[in-house]
JSON list of C-alpha atoms in Angstrom, two decimals:
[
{"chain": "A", "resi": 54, "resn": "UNK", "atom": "CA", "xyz": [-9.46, 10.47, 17.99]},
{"chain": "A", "resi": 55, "resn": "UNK", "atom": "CA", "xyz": [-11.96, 10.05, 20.83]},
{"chain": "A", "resi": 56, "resn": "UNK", "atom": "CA", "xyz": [-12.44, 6.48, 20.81]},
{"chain": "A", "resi": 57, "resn": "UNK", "atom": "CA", "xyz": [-8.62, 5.69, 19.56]},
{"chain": "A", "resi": 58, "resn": "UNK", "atom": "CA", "xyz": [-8.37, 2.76, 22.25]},
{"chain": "A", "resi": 59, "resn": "UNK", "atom": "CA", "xyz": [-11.67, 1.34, 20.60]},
{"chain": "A", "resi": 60, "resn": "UNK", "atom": "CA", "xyz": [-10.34, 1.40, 17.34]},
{"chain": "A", "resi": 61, "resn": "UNK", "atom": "CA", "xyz": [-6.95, -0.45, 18.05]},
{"chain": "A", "resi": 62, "resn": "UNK", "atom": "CA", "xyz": [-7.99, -4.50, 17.17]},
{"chain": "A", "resi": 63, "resn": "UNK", "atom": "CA", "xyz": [-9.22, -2.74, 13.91]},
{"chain": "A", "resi": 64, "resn": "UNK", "atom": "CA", "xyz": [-5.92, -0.32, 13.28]},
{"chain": "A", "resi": 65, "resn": "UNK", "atom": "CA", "xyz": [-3.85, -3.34, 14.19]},
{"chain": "A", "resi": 66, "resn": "UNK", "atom": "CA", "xyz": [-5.48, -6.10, 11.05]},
{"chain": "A", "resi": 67, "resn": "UNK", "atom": "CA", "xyz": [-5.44, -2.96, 8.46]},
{"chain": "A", "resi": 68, "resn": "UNK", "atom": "CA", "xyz": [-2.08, -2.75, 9.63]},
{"chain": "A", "resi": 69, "resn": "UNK", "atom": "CA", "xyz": [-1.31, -6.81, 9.36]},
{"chain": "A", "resi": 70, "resn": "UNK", "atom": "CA", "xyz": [-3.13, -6.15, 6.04]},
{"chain": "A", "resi": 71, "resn": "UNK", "atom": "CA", "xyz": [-0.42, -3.71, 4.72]},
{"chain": "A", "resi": 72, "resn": "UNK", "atom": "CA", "xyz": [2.52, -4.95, 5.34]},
{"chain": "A", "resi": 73, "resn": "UNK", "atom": "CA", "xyz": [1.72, -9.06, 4.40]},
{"chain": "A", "resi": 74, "resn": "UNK", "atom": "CA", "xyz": [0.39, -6.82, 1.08]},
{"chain": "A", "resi": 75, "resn": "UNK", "atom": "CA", "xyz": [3.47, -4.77, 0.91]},
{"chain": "A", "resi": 76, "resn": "UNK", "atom": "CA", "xyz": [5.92, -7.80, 1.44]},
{"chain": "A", "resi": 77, "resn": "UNK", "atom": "CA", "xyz": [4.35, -9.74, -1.46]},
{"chain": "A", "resi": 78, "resn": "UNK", "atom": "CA", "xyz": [5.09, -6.84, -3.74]},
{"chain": "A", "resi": 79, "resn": "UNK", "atom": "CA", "xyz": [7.32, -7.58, -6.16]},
{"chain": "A", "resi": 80, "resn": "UNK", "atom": "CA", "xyz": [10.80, -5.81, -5.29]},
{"chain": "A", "resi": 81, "resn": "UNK", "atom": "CA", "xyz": [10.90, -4.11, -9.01]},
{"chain": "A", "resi": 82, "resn": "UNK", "atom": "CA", "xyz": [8.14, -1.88, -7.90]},
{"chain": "A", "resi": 83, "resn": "UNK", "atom": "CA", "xyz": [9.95, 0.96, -5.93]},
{"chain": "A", "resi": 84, "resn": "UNK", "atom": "CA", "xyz": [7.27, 3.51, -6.35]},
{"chain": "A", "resi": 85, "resn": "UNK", "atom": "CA", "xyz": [3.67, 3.68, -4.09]},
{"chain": "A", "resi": 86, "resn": "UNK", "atom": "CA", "xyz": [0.55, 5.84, -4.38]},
{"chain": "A", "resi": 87, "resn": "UNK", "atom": "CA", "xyz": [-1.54, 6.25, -1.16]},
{"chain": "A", "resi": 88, "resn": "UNK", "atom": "CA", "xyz": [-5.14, 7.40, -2.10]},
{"chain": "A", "resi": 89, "resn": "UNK", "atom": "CA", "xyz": [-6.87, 9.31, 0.38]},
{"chain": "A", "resi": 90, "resn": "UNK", "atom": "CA", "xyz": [-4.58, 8.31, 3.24]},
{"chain": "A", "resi": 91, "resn": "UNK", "atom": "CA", "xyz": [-5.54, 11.86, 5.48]},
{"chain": "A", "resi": 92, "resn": "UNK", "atom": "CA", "xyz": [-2.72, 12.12, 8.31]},
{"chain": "A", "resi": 93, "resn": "UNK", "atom": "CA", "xyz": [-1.90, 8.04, 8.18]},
{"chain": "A", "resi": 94, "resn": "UNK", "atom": "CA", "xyz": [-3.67, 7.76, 11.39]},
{"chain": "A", "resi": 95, "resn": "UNK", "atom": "CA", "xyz": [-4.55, 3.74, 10.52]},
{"chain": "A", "resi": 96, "resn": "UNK", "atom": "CA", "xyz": [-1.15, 3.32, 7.99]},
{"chain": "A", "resi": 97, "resn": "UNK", "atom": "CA", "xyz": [2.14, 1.18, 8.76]},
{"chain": "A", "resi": 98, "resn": "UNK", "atom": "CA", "xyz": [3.93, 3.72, 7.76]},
{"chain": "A", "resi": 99, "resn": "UNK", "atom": "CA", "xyz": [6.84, 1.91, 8.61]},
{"chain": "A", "resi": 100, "resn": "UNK", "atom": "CA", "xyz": [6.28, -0.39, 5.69]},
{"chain": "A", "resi": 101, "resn": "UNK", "atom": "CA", "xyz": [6.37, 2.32, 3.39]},
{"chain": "A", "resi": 102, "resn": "UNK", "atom": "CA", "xyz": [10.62, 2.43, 3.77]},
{"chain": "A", "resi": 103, "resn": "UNK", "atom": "CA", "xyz": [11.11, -0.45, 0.97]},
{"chain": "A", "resi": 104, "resn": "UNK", "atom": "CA", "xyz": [9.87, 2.34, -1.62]},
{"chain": "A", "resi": 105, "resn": "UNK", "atom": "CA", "xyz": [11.96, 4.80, -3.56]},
{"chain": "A", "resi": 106, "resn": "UNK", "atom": "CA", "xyz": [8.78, 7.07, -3.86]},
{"chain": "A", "resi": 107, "resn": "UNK", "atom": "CA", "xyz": [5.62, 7.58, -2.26]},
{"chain": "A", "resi": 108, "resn": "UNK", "atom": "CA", "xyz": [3.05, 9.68, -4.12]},
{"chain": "A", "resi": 109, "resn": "UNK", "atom": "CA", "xyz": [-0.11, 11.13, -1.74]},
{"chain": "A", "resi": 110, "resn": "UNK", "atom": "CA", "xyz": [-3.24, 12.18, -3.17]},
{"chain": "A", "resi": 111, "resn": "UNK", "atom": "CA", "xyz": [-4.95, 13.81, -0.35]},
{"chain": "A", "resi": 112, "resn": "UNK", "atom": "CA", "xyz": [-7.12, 16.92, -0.72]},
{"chain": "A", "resi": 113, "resn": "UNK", "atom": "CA", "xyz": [-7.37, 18.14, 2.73]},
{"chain": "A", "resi": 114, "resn": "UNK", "atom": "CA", "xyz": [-3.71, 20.74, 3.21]},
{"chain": "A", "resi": 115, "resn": "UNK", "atom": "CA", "xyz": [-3.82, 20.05, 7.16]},
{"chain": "A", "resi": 116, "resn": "UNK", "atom": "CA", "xyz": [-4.23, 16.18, 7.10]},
{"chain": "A", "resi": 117, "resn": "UNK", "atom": "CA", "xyz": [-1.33, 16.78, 4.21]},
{"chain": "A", "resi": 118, "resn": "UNK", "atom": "CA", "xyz": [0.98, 18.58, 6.63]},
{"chain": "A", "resi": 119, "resn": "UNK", "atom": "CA", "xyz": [0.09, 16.53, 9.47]},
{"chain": "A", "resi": 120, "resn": "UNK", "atom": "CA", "xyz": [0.93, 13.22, 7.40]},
{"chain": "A", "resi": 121, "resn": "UNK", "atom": "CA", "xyz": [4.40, 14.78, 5.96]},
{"chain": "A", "resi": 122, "resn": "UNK", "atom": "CA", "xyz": [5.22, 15.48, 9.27]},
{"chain": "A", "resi": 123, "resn": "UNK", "atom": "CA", "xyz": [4.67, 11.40, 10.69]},
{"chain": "A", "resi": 124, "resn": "UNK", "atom": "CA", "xyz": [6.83, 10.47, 7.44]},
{"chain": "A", "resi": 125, "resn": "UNK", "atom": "CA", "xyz": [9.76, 11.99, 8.52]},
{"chain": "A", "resi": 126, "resn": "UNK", "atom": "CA", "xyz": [10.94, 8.32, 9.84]},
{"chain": "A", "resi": 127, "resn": "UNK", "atom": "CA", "xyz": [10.71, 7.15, 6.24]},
{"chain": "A", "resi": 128, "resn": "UNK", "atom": "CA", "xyz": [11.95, 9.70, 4.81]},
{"chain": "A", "resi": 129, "resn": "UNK", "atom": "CA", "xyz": [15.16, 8.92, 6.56]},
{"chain": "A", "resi": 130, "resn": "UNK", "atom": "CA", "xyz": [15.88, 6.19, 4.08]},
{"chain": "A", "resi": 131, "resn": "UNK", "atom": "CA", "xyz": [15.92, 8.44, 1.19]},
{"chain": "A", "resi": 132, "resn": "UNK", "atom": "CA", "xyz": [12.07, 7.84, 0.59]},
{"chain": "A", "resi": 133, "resn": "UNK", "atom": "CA", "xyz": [11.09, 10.58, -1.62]},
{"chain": "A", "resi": 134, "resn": "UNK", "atom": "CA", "xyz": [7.46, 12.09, -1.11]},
{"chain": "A", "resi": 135, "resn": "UNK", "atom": "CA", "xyz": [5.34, 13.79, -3.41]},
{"chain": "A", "resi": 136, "resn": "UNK", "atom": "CA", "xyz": [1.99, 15.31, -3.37]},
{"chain": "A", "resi": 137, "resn": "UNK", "atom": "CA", "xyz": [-0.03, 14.65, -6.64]},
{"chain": "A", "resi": 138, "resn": "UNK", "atom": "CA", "xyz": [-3.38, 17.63, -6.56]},
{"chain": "A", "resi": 139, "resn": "UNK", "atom": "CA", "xyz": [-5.19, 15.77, -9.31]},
{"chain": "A", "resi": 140, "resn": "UNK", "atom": "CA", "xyz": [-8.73, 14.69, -8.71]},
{"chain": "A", "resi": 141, "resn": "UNK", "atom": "CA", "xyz": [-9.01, 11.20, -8.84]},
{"chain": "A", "resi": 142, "resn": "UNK", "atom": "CA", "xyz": [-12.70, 10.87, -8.77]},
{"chain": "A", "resi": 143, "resn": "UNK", "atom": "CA", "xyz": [-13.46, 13.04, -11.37]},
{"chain": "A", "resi": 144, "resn": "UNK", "atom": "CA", "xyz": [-14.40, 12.27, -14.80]},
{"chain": "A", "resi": 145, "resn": "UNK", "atom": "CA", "xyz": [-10.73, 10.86, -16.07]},
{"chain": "A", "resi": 146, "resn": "UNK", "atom": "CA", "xyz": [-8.88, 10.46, -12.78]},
{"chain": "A", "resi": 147, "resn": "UNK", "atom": "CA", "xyz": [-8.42, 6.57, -12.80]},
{"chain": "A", "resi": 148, "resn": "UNK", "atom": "CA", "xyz": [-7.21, 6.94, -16.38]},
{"chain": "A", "resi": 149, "resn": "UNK", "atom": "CA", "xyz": [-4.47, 9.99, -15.06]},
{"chain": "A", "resi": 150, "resn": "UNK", "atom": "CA", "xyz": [-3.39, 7.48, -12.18]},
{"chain": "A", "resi": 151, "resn": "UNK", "atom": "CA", "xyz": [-3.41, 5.01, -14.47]},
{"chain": "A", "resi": 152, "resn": "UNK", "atom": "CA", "xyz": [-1.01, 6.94, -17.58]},
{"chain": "A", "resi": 153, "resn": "UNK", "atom": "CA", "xyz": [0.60, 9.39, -14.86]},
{"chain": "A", "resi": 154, "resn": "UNK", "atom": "CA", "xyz": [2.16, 5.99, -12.39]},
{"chain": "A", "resi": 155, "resn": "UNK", "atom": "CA", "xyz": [2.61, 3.80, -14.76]},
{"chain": "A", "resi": 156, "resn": "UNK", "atom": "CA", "xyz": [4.46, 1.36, -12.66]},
{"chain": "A", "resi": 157, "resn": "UNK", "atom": "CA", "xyz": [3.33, 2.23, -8.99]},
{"chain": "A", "resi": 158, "resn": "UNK", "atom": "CA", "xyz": [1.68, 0.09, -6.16]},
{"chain": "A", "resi": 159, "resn": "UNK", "atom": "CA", "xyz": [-1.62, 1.45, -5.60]},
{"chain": "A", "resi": 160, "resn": "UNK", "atom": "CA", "xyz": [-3.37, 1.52, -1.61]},
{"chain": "A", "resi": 161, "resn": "UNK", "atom": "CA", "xyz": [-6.35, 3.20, -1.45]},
{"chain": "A", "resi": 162, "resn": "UNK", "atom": "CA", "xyz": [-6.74, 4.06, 2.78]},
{"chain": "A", "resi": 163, "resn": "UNK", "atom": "CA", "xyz": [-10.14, 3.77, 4.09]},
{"chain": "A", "resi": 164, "resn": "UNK", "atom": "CA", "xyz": [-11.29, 6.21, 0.99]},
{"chain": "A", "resi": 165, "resn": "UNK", "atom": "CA", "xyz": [-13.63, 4.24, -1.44]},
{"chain": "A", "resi": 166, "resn": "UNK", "atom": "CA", "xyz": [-16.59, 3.93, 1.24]},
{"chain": "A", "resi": 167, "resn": "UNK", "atom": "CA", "xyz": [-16.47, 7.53, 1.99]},
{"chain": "A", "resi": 168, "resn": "UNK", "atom": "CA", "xyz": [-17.29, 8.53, -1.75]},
{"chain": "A", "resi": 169, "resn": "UNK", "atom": "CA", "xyz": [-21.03, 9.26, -1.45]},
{"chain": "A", "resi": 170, "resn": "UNK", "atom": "CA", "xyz": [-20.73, 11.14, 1.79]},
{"chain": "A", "resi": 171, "resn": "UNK", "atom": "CA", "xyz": [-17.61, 13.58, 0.83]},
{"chain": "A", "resi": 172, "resn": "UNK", "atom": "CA", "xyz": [-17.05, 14.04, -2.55]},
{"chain": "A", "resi": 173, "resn": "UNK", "atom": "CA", "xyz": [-18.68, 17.03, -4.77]},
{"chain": "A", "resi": 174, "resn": "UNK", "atom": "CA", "xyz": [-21.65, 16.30, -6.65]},
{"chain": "A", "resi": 175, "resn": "UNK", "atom": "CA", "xyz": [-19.71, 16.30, -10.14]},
{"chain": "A", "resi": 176, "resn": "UNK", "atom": "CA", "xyz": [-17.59, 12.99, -8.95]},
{"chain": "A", "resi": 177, "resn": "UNK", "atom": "CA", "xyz": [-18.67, 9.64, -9.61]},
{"chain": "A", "resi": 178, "resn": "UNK", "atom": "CA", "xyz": [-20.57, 7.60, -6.59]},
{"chain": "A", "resi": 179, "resn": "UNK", "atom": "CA", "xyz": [-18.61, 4.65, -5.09]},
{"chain": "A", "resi": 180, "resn": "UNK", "atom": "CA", "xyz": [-20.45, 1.99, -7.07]},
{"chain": "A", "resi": 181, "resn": "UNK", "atom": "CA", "xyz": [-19.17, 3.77, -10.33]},
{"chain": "A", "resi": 182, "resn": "UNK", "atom": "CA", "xyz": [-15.02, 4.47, -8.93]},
{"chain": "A", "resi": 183, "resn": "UNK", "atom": "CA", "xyz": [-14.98, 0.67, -7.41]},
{"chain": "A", "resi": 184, "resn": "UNK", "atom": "CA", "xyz": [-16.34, -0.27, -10.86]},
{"chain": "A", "resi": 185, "resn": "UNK", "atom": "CA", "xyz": [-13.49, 1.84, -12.51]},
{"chain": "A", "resi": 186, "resn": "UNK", "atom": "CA", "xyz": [-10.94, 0.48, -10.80]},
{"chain": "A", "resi": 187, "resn": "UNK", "atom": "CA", "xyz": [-11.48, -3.03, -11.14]},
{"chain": "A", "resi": 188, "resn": "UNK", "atom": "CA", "xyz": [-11.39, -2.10, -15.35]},
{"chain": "A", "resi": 189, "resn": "UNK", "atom": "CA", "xyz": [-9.12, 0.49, -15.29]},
{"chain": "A", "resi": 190, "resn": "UNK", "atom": "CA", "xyz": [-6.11, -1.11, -12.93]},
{"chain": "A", "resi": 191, "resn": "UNK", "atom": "CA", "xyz": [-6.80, -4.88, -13.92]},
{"chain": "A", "resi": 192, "resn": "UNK", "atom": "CA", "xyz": [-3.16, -5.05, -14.83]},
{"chain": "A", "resi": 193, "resn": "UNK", "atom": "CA", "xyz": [-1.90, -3.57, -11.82]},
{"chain": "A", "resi": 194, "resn": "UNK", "atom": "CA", "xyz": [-0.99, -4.01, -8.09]},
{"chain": "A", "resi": 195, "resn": "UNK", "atom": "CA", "xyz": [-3.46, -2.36, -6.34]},
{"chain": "A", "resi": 196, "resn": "UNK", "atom": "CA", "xyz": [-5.50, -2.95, -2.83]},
{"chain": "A", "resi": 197, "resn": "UNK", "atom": "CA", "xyz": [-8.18, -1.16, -0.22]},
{"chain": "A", "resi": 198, "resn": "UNK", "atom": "CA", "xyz": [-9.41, -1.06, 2.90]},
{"chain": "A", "resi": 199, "resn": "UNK", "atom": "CA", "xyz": [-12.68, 0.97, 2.76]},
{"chain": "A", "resi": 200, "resn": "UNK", "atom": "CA", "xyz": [-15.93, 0.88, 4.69]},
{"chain": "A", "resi": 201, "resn": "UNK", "atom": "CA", "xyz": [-18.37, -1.67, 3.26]},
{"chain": "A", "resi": 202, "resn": "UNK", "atom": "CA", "xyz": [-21.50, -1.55, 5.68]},
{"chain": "A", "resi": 203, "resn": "UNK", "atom": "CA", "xyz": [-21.75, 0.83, 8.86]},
{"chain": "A", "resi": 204, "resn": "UNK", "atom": "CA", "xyz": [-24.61, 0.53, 11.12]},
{"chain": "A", "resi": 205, "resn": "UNK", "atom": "CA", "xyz": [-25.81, 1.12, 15.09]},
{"chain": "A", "resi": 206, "resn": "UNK", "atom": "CA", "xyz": [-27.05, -2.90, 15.69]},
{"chain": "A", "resi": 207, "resn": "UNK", "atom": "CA", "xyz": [-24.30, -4.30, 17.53]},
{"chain": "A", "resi": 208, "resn": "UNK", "atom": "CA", "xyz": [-22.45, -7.72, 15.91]},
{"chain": "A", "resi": 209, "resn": "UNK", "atom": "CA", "xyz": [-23.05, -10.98, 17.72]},
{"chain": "A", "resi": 210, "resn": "UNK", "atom": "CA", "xyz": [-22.19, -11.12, 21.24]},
{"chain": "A", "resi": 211, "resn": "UNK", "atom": "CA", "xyz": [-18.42, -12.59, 22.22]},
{"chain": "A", "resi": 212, "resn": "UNK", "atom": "CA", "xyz": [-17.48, -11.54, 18.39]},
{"chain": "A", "resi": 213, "resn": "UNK", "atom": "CA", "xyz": [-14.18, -9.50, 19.17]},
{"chain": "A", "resi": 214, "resn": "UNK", "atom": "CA", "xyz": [-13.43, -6.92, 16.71]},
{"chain": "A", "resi": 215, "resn": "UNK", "atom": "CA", "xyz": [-11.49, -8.92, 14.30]},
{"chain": "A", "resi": 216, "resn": "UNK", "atom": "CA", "xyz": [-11.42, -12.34, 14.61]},
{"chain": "A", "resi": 217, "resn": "UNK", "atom": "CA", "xyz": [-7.80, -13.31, 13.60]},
{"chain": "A", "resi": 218, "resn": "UNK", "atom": "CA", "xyz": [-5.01, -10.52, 12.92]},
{"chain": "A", "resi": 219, "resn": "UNK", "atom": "CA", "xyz": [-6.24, -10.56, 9.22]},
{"chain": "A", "resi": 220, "resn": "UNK", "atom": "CA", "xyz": [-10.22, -9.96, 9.74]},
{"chain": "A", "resi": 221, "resn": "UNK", "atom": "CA", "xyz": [-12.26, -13.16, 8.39]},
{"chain": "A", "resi": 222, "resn": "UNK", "atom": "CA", "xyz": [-11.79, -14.52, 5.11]},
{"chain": "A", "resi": 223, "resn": "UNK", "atom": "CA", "xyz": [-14.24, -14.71, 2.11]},
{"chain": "A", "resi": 224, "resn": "UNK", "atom": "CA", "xyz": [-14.10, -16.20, -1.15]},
{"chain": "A", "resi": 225, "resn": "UNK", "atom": "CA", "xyz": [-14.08, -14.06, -4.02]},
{"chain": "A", "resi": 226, "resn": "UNK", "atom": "CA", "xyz": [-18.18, -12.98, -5.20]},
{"chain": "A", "resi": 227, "resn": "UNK", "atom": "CA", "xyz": [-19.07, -14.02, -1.19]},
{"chain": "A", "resi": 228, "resn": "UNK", "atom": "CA", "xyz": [-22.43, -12.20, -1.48]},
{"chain": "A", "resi": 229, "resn": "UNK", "atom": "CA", "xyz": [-23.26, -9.16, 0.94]},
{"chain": "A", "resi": 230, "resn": "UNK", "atom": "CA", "xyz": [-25.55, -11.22, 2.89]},
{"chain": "A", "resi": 231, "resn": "UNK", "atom": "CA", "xyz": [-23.58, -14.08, 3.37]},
{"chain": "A", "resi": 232, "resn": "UNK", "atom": "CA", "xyz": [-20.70, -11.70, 4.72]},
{"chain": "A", "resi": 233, "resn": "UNK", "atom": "CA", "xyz": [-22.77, -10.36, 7.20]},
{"chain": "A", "resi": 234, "resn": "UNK", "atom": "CA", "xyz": [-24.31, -13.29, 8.41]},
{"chain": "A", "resi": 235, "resn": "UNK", "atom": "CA", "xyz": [-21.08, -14.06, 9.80]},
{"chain": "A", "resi": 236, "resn": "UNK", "atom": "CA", "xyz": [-21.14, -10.79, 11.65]},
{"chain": "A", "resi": 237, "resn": "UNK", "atom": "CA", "xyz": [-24.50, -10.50, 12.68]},
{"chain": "A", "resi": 238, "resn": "UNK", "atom": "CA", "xyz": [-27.05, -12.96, 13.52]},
{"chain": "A", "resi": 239, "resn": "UNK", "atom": "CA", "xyz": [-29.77, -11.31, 13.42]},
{"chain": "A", "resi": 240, "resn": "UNK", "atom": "CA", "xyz": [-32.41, -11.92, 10.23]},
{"chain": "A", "resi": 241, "resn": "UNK", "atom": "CA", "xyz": [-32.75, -8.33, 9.83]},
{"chain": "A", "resi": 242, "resn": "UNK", "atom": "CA", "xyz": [-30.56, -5.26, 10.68]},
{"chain": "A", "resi": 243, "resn": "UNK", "atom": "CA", "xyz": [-30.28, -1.58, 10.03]},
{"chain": "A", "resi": 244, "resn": "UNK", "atom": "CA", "xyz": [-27.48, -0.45, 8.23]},
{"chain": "A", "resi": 245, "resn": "UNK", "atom": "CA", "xyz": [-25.78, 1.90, 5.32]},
{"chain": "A", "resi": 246, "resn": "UNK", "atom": "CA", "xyz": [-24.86, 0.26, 2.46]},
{"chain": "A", "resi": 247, "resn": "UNK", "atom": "CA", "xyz": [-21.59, 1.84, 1.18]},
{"chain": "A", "resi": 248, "resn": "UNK", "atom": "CA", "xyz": [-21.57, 0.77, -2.39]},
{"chain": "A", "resi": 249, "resn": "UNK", "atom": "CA", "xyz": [-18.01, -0.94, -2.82]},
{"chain": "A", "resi": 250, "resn": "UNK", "atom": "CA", "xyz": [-19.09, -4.68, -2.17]},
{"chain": "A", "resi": 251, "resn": "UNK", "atom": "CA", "xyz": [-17.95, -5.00, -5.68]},
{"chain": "A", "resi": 252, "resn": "UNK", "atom": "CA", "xyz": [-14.32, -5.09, -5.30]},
{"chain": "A", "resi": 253, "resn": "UNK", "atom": "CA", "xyz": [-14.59, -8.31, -3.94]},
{"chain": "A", "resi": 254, "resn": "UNK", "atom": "CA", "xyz": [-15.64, -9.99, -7.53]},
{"chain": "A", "resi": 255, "resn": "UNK", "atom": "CA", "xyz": [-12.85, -10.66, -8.71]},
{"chain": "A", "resi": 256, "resn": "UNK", "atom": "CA", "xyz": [-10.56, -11.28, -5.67]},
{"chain": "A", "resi": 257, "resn": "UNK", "atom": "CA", "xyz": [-11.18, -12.84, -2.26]},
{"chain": "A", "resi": 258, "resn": "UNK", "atom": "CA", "xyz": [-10.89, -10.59, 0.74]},
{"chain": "A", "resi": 259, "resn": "UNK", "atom": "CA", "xyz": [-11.12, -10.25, 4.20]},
{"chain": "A", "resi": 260, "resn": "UNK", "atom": "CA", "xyz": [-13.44, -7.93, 6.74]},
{"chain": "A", "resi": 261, "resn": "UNK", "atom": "CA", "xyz": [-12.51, -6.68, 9.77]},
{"chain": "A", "resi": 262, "resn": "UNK", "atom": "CA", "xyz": [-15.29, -4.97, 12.76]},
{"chain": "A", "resi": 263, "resn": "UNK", "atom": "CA", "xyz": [-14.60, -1.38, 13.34]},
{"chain": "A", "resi": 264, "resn": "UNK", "atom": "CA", "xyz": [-16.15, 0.01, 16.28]},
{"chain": "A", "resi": 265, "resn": "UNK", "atom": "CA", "xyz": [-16.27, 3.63, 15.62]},
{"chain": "A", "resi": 266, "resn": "UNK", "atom": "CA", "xyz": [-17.86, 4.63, 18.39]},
{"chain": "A", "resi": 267, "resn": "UNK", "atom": "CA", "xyz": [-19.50, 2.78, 21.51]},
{"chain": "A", "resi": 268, "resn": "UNK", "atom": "CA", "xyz": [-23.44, 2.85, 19.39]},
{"chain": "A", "resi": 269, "resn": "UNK", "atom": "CA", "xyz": [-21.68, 2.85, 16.12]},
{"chain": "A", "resi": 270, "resn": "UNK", "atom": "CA", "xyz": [-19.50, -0.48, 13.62]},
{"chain": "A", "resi": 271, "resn": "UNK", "atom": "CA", "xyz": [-18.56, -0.51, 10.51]},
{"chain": "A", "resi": 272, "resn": "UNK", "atom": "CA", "xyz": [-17.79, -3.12, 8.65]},
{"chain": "A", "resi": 273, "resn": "UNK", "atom": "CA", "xyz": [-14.55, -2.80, 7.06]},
{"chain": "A", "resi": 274, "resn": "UNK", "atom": "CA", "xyz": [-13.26, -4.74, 3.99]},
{"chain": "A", "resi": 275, "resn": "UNK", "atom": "CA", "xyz": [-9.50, -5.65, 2.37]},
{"chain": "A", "resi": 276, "resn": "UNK", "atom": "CA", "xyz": [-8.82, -6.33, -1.11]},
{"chain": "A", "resi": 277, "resn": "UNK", "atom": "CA", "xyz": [-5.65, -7.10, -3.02]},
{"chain": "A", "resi": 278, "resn": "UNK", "atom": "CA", "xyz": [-5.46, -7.39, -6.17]},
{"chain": "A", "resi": 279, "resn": "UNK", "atom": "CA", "xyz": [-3.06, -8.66, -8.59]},
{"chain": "A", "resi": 280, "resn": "UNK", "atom": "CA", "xyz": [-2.43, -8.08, -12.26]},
{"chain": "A", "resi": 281, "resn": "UNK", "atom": "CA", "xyz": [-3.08, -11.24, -14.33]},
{"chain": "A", "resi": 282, "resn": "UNK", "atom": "CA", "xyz": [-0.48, -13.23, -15.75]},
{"chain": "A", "resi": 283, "resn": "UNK", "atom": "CA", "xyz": [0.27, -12.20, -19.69]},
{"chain": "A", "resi": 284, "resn": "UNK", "atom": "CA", "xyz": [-0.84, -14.99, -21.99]},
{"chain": "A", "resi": 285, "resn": "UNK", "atom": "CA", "xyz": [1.99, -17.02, -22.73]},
{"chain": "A", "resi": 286, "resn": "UNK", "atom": "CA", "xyz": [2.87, -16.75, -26.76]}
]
C-alpha cells in the first residue's frame, strides 16, 4: 500500500470498468462470484449492492477477514456473502464454478496474471485457466482485469496512466505487439509476459498502465464477455 497515490488513475478505470460492466448486467442475475478479489483493495464495492449474493473465492483467511469487514456497507442492503474454499485452479475447478453457480456473474480481480507466480505446482499455468475459461464459461457473463505484461522500461513519455477513464481500446485478436506499441515506443523492451493475452480472442478489451512502483508498470487488461445469443429455432 506504499505507492497507493501512484496507483489511483489505475484503481479509478478498473473501477469505471466494474460498474459500466455491472450496469449492463442483466437485472435477472442477482447472484456474483469475485475470484481472487484479496481485501477489495482495487473493487467498487459499492456496485456490488444490486446483488442478492456475492460468493468470494479467496484463499488467503486475513485478506478474507479484511474484505468481509469493507463489505459491511453492502451488506446493509441485505447482500448476502459467502465464502466458497474450492480450488478453482485445480484440475476441475472451472467445471465446479461452472455446475456449482449456475446462474452467477463471474469477475475475476486482478487474479489470472498472477497464476504462474502464486499458485502450487499441481494447478494449471495461466495460458491453460484463460484457455479454460473462454471454453468452459462461453455461455456465461463473465469479465477480468488481470496483469497482461509487467516490466521496468518506462511507457512513452506524456502517456498518463490511463488514457481515458476506460484504459485504451482494442479490437478483439489485437495482437500483443500491436497493444504495446501503443504503450511503448520503443522497438524493443524488457518485460514478463503473463500468459493471459488470450482472453482477448474472442472479445475486444481495453488496457490500462499500472505503475506499481516508481521503476516498475504493468500493463493491465479488461475483458467482458458475454454469452452468445441461442440459435433461434
Amino acid at each position: 500500500m506504499r505507492y497507493r497515490k501512484r496507483w489511483q488513475p489505475f484503481v479509478q478505470a478498473v473501477h469505471t470498468w466494474i460498474y459500466a460492466w455491472t450496469e449492463a448486467l442483466p437485472r435477472s442475475l442477482n447472484a456474483l462470484i469475485l475470484v481472487g478479489p484479496s481485501a477489495g483493495w482495487s473493487l467498487p464495492l459499492a456496485a456490488f449492492k444490486r446483488f442478492e449474493q456475492v460468493v468470494i473465492f479467496e484463499p488467503d483467511a486475513v485478506a478474507r477477514a479484511l474484505l468481509g469487514a469493507r463489505m459491511r456497507p453492502v451488506r446493509a442492503y441485505s447482500v448476502r456473502l459467502h465464502y466458497d474454499h474450492h480450488d478453482l485452479f485445480a484440475a476441475g475447478g472451472l467445471q465446479y464454478l461452472h455446475a456449482t453457480y449456475p446462474t452467477a456473474a463471474i469477475l475475476f480481480c486482478n487474479v489470472l496474471g498472477q497464476l504462474n507466480l502464486i499458485v502450487p505446482e499441481h494447478s494449471s499455468t495461466a495460458a491453460a485457466v484463460c484457455k479454460g475459461i473462454a471454453s468452459t464459461l462461453q455461455d456465461r457473463h463473465w469479465a477480468s482485469y488481470h496483469d497482461l505484461i509487467s516490466t521496468t522500461t518506462p511507457p512513452q513519455t506524456g502517456l498518463a496512466p490511463c488514457s481515458t477513464a476506460h484504459g485504451v481500446y482494442f479490437p478483439t485478436r489485437t495482437p500483443l505487439e500491436q497493444v504495446l506499441i501503443r504503450f511503448w515506443t520503443q522497438s524493443e523492451i524488457e518485460l514478463y509476459d503473463h500468459e493471459t493475452n488470450s482472453l482477448g480472442n474472442a472479445d475486444p478489451f481495453q488496457c490500462a498502465l499500472w505503475q506499481i512502483t516508481p521503476a516498475r508498470w504493468h500493463l493491465v487488461q479488461w475483458v467482458s464477455h458475454l454469452p452468445a445469443s441461442p440459435a433461434p429455432r
